PDB file of C-alpha atoms in Angstrom:
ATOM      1  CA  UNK A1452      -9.561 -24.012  -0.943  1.00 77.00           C
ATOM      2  CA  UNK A1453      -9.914 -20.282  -0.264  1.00 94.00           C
ATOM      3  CA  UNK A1454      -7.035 -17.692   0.287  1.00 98.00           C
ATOM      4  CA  UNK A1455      -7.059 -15.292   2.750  1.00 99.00           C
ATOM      5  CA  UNK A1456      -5.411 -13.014   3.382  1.00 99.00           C
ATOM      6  CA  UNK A1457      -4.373 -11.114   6.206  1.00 99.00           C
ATOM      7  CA  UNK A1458      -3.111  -7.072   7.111  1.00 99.00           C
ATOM      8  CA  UNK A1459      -2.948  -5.950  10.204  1.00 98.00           C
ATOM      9  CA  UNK A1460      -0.991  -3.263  12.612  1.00 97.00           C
ATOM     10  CA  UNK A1461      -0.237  -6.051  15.408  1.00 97.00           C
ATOM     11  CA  UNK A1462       3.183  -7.241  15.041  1.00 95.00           C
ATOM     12  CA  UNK A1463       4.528 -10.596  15.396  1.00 94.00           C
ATOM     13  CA  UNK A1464       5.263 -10.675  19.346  1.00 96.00           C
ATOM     14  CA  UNK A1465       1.901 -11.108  20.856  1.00 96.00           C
ATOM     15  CA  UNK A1466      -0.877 -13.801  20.464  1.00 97.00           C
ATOM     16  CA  UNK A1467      -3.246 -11.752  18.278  1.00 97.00           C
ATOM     17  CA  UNK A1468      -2.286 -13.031  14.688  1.00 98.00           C
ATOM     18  CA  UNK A1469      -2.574 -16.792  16.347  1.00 98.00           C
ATOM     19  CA  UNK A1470      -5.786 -16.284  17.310  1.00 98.00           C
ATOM     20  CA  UNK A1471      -7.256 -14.810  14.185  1.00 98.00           C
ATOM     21  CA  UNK A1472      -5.822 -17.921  12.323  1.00 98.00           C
ATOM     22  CA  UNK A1473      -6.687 -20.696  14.528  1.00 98.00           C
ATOM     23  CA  UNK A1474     -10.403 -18.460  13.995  1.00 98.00           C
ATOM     24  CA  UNK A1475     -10.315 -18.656  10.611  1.00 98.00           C
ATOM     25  CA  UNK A1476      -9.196 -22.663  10.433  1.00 98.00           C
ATOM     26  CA  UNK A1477     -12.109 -23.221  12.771  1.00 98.00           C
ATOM     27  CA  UNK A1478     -14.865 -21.401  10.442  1.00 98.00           C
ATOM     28  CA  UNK A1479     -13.121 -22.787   7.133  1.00 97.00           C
ATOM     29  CA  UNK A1480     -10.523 -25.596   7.777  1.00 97.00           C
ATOM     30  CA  UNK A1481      -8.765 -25.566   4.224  1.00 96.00           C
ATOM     31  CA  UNK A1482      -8.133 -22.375   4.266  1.00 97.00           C
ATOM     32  CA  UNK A1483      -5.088 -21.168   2.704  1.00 98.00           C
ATOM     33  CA  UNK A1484      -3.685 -18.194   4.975  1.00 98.00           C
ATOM     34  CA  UNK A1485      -1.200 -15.837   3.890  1.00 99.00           C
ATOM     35  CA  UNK A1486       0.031 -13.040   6.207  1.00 98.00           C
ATOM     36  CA  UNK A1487       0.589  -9.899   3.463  1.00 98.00           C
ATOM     37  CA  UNK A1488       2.085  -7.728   6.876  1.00 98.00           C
ATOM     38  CA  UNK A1489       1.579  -7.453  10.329  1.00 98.00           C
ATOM     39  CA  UNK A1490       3.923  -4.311  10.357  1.00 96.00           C
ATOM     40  CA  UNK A1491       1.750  -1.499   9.809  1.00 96.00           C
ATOM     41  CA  UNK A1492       2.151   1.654  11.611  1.00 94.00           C
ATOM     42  CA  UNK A1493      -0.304   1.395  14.284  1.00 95.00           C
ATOM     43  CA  UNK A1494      -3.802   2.703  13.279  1.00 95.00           C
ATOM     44  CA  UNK A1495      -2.165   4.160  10.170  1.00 95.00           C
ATOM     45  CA  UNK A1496      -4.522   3.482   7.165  1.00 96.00           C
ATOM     46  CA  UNK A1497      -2.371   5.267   4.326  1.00 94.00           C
ATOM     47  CA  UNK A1498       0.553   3.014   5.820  1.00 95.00           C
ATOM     48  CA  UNK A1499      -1.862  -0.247   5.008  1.00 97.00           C
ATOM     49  CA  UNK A1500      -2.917   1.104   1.876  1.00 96.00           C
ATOM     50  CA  UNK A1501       0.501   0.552   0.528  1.00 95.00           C
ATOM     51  CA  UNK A1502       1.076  -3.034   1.627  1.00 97.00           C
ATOM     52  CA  UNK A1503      -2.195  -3.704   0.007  1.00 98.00           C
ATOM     53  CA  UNK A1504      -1.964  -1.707  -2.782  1.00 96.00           C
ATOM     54  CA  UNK A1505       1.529  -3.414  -3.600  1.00 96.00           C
ATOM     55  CA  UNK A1506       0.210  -6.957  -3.065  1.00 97.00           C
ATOM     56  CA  UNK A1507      -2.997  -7.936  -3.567  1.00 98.00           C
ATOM     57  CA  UNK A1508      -3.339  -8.268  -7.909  1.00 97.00           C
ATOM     58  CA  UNK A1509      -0.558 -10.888  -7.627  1.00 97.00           C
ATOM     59  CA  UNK A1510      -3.293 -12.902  -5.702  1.00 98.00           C
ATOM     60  CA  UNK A1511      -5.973 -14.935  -8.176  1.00 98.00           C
ATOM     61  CA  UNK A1512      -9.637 -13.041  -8.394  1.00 98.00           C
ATOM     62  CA  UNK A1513     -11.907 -14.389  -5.741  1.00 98.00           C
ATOM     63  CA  UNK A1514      -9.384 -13.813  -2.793  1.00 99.00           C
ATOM     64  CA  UNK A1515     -10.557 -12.379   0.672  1.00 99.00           C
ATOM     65  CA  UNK A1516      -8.377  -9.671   1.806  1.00 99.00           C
ATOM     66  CA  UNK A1517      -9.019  -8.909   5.862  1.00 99.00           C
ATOM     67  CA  UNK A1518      -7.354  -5.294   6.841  1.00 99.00           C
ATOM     68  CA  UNK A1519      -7.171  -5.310  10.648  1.00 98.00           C
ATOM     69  CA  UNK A1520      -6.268  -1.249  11.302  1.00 97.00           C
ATOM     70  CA  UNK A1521      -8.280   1.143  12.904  1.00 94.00           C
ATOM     71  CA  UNK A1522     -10.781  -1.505  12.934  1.00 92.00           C
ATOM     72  CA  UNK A1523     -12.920  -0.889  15.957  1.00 89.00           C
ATOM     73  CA  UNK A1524     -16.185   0.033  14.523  1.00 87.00           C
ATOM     74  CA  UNK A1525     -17.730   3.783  15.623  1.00 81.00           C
ATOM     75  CA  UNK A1526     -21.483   4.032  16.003  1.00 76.00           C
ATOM     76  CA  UNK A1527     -22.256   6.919  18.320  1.00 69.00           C
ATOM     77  CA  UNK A1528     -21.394  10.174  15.716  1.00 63.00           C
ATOM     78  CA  UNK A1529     -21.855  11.343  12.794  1.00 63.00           C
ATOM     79  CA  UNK A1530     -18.959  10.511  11.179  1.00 70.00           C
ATOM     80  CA  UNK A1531     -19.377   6.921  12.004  1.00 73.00           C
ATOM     81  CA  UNK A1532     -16.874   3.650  11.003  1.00 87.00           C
ATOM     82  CA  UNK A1533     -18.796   0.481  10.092  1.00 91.00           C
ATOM     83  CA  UNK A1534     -17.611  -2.934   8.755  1.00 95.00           C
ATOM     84  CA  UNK A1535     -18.168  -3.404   5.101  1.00 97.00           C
ATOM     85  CA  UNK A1536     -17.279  -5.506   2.449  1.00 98.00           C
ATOM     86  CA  UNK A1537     -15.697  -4.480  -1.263  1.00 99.00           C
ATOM     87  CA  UNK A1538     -15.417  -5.795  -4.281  1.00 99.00           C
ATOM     88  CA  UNK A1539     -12.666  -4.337  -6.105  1.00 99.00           C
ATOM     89  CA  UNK A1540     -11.264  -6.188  -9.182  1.00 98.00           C
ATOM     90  CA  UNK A1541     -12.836  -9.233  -8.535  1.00 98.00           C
ATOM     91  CA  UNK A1542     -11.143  -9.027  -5.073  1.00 99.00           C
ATOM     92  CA  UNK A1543     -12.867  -9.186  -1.248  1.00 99.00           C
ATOM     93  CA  UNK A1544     -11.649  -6.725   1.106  1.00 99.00           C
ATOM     94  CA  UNK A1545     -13.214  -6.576   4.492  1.00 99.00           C
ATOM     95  CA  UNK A1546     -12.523  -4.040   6.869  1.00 98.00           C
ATOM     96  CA  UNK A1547     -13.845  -1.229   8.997  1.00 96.00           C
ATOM     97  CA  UNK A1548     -14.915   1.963   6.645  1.00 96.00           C
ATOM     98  CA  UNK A1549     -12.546   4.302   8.159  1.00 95.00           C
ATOM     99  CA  UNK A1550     -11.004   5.594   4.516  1.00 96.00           C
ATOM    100  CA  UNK A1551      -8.763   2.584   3.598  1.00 97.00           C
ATOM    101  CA  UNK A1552     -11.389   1.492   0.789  1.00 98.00           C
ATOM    102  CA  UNK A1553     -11.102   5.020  -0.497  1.00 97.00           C
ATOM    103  CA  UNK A1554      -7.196   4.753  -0.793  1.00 96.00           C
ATOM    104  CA  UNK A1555      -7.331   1.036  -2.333  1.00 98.00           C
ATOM    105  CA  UNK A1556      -9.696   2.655  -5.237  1.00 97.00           C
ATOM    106  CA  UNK A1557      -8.135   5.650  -5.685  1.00 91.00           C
ATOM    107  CA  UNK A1558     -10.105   7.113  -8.702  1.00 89.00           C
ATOM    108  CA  UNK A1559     -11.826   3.817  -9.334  1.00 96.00           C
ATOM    109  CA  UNK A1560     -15.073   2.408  -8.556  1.00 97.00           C
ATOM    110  CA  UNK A1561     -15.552  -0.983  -6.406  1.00 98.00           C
ATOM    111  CA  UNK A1562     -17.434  -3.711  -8.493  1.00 98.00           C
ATOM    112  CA  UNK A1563     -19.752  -3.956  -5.268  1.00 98.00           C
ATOM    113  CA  UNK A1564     -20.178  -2.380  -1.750  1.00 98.00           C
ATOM    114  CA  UNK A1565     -21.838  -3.581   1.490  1.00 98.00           C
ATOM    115  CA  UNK A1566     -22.159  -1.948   5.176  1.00 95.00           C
ATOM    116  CA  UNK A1567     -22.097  -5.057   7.757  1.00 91.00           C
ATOM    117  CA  UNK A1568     -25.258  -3.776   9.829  1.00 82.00           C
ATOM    118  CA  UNK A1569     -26.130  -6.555  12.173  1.00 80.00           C
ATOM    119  CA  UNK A1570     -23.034  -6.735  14.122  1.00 75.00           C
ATOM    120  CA  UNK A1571     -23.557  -3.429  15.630  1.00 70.00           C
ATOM    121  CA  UNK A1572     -26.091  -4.862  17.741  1.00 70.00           C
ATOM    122  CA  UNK A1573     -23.070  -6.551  19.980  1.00 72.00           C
ATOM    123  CA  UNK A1574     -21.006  -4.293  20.832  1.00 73.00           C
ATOM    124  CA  UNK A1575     -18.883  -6.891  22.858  1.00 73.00           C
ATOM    125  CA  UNK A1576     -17.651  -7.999  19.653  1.00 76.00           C
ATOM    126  CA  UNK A1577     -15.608  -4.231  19.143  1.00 85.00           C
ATOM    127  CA  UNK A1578     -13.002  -5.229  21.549  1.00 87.00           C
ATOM    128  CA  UNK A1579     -11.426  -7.754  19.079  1.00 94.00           C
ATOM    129  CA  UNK A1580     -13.266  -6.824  15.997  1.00 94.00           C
ATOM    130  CA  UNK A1581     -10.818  -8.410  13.128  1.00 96.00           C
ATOM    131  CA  UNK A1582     -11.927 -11.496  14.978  1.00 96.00           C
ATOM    132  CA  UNK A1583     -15.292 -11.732  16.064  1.00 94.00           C
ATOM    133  CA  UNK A1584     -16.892  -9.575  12.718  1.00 94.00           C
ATOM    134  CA  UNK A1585     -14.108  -9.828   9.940  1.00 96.00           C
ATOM    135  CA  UNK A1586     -13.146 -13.123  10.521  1.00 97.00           C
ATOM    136  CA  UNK A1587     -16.601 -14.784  10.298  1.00 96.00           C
ATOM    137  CA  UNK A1588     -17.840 -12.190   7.067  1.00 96.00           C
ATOM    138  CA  UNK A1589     -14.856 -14.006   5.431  1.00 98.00           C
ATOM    139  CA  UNK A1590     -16.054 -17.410   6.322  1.00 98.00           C
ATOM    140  CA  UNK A1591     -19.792 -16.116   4.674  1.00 97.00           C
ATOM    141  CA  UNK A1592     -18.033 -15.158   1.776  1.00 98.00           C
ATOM    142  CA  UNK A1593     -15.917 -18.547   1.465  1.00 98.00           C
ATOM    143  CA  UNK A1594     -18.888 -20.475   2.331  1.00 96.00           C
ATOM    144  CA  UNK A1595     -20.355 -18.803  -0.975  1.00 96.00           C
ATOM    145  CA  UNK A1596     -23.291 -17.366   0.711  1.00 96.00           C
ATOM    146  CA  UNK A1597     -24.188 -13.913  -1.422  1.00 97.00           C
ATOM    147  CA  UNK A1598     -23.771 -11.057   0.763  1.00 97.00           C
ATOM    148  CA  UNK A1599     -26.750  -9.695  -0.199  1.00 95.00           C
ATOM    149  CA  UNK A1600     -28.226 -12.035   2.889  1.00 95.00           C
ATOM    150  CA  UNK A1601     -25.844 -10.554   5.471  1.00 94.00           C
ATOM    151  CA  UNK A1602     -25.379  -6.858   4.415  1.00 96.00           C
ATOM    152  CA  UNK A1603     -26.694  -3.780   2.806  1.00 96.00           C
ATOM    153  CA  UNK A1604     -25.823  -2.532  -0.362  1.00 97.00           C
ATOM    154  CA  UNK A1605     -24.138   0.971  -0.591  1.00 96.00           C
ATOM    155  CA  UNK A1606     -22.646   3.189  -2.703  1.00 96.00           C
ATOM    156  CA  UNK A1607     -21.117   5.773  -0.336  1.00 94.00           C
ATOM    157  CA  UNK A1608     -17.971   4.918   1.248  1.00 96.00           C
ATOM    158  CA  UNK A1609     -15.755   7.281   3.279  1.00 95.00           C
ATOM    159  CA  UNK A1610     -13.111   9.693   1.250  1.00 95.00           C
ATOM    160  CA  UNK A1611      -9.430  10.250   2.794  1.00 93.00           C
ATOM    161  CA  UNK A1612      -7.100  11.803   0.738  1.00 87.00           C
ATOM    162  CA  UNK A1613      -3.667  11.096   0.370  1.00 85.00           C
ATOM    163  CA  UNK A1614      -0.481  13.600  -1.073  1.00 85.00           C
ATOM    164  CA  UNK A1615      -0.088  12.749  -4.485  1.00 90.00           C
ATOM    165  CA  UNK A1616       2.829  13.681  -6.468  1.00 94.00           C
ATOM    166  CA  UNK A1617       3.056  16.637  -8.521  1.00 95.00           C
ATOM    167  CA  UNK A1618       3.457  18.063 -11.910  1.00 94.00           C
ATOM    168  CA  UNK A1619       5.066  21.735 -12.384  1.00 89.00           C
ATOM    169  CA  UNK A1620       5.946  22.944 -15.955  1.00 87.00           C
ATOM    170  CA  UNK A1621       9.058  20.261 -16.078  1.00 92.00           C
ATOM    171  CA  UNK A1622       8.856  19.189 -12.647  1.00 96.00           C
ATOM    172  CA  UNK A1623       8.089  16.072 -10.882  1.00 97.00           C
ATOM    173  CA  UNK A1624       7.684  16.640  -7.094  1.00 97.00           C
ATOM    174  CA  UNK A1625       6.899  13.736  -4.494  1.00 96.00           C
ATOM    175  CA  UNK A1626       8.110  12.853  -1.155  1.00 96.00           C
ATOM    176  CA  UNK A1627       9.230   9.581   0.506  1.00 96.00           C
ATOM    177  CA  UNK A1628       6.401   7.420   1.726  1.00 94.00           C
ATOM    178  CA  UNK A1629       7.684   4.317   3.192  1.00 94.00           C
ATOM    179  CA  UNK A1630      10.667   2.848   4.364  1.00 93.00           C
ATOM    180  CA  UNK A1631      11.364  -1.124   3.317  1.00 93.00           C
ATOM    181  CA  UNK A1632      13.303  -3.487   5.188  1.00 90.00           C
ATOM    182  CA  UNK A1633      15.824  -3.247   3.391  1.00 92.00           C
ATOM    183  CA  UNK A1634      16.295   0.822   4.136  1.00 93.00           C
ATOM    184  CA  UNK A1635      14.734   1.770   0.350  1.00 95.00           C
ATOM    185  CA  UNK A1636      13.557   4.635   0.265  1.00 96.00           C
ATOM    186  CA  UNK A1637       9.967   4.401  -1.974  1.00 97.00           C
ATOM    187  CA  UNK A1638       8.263   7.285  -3.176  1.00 97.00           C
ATOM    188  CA  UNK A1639       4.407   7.968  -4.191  1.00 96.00           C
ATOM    189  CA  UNK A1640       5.814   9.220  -7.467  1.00 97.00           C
ATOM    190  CA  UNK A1641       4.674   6.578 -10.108  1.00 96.00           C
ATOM    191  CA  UNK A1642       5.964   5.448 -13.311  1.00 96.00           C
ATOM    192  CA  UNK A1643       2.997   6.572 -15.171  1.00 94.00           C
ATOM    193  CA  UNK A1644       3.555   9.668 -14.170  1.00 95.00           C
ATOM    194  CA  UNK A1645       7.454   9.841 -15.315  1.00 96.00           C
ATOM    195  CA  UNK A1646       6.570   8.193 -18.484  1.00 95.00           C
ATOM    196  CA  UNK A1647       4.994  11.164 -19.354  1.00 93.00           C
ATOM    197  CA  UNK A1648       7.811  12.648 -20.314  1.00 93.00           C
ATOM    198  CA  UNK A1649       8.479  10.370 -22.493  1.00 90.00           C
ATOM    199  CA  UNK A1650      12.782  10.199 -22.359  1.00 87.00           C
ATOM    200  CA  UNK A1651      13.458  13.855 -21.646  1.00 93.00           C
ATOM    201  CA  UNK A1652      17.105  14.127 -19.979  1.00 95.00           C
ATOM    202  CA  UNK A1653      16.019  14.314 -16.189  1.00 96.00           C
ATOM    203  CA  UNK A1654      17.895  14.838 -12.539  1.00 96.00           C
ATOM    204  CA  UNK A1655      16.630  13.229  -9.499  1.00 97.00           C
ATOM    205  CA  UNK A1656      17.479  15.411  -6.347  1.00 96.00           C
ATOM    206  CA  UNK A1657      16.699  14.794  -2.766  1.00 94.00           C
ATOM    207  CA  UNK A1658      17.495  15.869   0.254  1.00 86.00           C
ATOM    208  CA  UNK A1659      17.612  19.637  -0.354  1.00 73.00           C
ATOM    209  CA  UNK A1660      19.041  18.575  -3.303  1.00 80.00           C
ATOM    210  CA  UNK A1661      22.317  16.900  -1.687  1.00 82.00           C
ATOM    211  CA  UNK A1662      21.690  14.178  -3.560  1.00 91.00           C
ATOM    212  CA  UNK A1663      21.225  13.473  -7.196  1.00 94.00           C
ATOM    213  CA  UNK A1664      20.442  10.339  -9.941  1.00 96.00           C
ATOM    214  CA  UNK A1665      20.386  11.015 -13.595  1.00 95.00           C
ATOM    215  CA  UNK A1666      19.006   7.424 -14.924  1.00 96.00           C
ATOM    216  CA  UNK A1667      16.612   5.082 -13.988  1.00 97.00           C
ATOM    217  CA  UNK A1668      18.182   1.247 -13.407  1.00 97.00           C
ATOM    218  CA  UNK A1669      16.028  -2.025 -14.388  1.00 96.00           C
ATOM    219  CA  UNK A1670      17.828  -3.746 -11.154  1.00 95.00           C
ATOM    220  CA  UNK A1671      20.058  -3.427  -8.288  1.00 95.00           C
ATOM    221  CA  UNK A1672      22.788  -4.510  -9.777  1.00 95.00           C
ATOM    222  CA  UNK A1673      23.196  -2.191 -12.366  1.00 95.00           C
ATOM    223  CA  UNK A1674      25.765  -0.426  -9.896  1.00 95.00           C
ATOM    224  CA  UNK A1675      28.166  -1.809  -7.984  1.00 93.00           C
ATOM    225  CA  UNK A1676      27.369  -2.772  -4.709  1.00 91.00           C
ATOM    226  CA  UNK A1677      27.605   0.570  -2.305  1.00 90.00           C
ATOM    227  CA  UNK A1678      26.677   2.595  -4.915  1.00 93.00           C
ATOM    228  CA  UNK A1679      23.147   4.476  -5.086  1.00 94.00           C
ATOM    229  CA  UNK A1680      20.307   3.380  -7.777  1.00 96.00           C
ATOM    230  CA  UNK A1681      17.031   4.499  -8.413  1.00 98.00           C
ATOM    231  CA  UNK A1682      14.364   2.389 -10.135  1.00 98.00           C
ATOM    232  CA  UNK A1683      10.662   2.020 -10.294  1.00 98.00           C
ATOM    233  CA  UNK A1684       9.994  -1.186  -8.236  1.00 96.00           C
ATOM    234  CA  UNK A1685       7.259  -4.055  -8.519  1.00 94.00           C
ATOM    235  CA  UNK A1686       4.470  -1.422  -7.397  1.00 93.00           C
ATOM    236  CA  UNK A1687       5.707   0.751 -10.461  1.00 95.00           C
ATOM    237  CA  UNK A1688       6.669   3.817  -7.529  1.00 97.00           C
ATOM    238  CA  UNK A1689      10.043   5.268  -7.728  1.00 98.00           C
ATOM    239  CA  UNK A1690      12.456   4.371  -5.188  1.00 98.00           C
ATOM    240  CA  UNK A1691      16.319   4.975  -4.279  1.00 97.00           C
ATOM    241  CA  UNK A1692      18.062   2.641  -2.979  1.00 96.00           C
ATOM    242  CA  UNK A1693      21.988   1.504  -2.570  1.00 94.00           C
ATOM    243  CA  UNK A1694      22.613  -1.971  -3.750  1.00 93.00           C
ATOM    244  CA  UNK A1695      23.685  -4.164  -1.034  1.00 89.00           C
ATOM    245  CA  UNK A1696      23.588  -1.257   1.268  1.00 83.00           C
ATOM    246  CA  UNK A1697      21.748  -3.092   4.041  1.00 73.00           C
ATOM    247  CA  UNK A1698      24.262  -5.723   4.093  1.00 57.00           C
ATOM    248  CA  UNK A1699      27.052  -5.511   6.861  1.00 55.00           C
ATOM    249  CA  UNK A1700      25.367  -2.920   9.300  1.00 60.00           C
ATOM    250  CA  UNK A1701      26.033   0.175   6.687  1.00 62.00           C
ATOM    251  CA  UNK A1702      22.296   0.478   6.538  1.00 72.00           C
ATOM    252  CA  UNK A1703      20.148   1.645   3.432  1.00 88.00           C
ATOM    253  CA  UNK A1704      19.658   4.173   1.848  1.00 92.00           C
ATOM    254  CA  UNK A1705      17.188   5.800   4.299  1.00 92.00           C
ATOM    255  CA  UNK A1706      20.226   5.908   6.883  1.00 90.00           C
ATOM    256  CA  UNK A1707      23.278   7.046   4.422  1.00 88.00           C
ATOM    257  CA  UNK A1708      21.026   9.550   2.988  1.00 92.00           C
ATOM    258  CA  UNK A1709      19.356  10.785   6.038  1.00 91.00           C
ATOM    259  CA  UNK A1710      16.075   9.924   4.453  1.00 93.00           C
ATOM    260  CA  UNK A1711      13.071  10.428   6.520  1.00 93.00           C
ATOM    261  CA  UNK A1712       9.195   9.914   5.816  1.00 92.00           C
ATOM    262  CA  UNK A1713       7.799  12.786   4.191  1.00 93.00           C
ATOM    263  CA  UNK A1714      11.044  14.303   2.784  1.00 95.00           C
ATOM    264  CA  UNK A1715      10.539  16.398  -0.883  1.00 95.00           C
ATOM    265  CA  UNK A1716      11.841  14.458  -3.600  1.00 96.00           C
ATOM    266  CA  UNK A1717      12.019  16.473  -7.285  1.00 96.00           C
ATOM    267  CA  UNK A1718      12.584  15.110 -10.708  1.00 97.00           C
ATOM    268  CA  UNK A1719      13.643  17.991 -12.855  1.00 96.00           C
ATOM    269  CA  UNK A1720      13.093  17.509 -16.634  1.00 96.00           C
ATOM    270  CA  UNK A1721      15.504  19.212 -19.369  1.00 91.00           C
ATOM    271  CA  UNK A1722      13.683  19.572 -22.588  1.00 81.00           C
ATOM    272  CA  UNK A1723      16.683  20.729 -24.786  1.00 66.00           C
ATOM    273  CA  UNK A1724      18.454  17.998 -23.674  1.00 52.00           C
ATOM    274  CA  UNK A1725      21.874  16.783 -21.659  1.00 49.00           C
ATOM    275  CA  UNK A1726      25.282  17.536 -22.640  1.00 46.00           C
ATOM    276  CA  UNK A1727      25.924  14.240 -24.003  1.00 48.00           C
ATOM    277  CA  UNK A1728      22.751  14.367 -25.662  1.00 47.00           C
ATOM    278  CA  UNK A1729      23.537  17.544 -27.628  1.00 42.00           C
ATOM    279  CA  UNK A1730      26.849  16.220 -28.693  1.00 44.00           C
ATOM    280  CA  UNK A1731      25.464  12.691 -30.171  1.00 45.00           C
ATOM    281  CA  UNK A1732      23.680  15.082 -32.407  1.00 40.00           C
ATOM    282  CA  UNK A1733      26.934  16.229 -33.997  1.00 40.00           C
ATOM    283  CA  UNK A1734      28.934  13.228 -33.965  1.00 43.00           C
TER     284      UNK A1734
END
């Protein structure tokens, strides 16, 4: 049994995802299919990047990851978009080579890389091309045929860069990057990054500094419900929240903070330490 998975920018309310399942059940029956999002922004690769980023080590080596976003292949410039295959941690992503292997690697190097040449040869296949190119690459790939048979090797992929977070003398400084369901506000500031500072008294301020957080929390419910949190989540990125604050149409923390996309967030570091710092010294 193979699992596959599956992130796209089509949404739930038309027939697309159906048909790229009942495709996939046809070309490899026990498949096991699990939808990671089909929420993205449309045509927004950093967007993807995150679900997939976020999700796909808690799958077992030797999954297939198909990323339906910007996906229609380009073939008639110079800065051409053609289906490929990685390897990456002893996971398959297939997708169209429009940046979004670039942002899954970061500053790491794929384990393998293959352009997906002979489809370009039908371009009726680009109207719907997570179906008719990704969708039977994965079934190759499940079928353990090497790839070597049905691509070509590369190691060139296309480089988009992202805005990383930043480090200033004592100074973290991010901005908001996505939005959850639940009105979180998550940040591309990372806990690796923050650990570097390795327990220095620090102030969290957003918003034009409005708003401020002195402590990190393990969990939501280390405040009382209504009251504002932030914590590193499961993808280790910063992220402030109110507990419970979706619940009951008061909305998250995006909405009582006025949080949009894209908004500065700082983490200011105090090296000679808080006032109740100082004073444990004495007492």
């Amino acid at each position: 049994m193979k699992i596959i998975t599956l992130t796209t920018d089509m949404g739930i309310n038309d027939y697309y995802v159906a048909v790229l399942k009942g495709n996939l059940f046809k070309l490899i029956p026990d498949a096991q299919i699990v939808d990671i999002t089909h929420h993205v922004k449309p045509f927004e690769i950093s967007n993807a990047s995150y679900y997939i980023n976020a999700a796909f080590e808690n799958f077992p080596a030797g999954t297939i990851h198909i990323i339906g976003v910007e996906s229609e292949p380009i073939i008639n410039n110079s800065e051409g978009a053609y289906p490929a295959i990685m390897l990456f941690k002893g996971h398959y992503f297939i997708a169209t080579d429009n940046g979004i292997f670039s942002l899954i690697l970061k500053d790491e190097q794929p384990e393998g890389f293959w352009f997906i040449e002979n489809v370009l040869s039908n371009p009726s296949g680009f109207r719907f091309p997570t179906k008719n190119i990704f969708v039977p690459i994965a079934a190759k790939i499940a079928g353990g045929e090497k790839i070597e048979t049905f691509a070509s090797p590369s190691d060139e992929w296309k480089v988009v860069h992202t805005i990383n977070a930043t480090i200033e003398d004592n100074l973290i400084k991010g901005q908001f990057t996505h939005i959850d369901h639940y009105g979180n506000a998550i940040t591309n500031i990372s806990k690796a990054l923050f650990d570097r500072y390795n327990g220095i008294p620090f102030t969290i301020y957003f918003k034009n500094k409005q708003y401020f957080i002195d402590q990190i929390s393990h969990s939501y419910n280390e405040v009382t419900p209504g009251e504002r949190l932030a914590l590193f989540n499961d993808a280790g990125l910063l992220e402030i929240a109110i507990n419970k604050g979706a619940t009951g149409g008061a909305g998250g923390a995006d909405a009582l903070f006025g949080i949009r996309l894209g908004d500065v967030v700082r983490i200011e570091f105090n090296p000679r330490g808080s006032a109740e710092t100082i004073t444990s010294l004495f007492s």
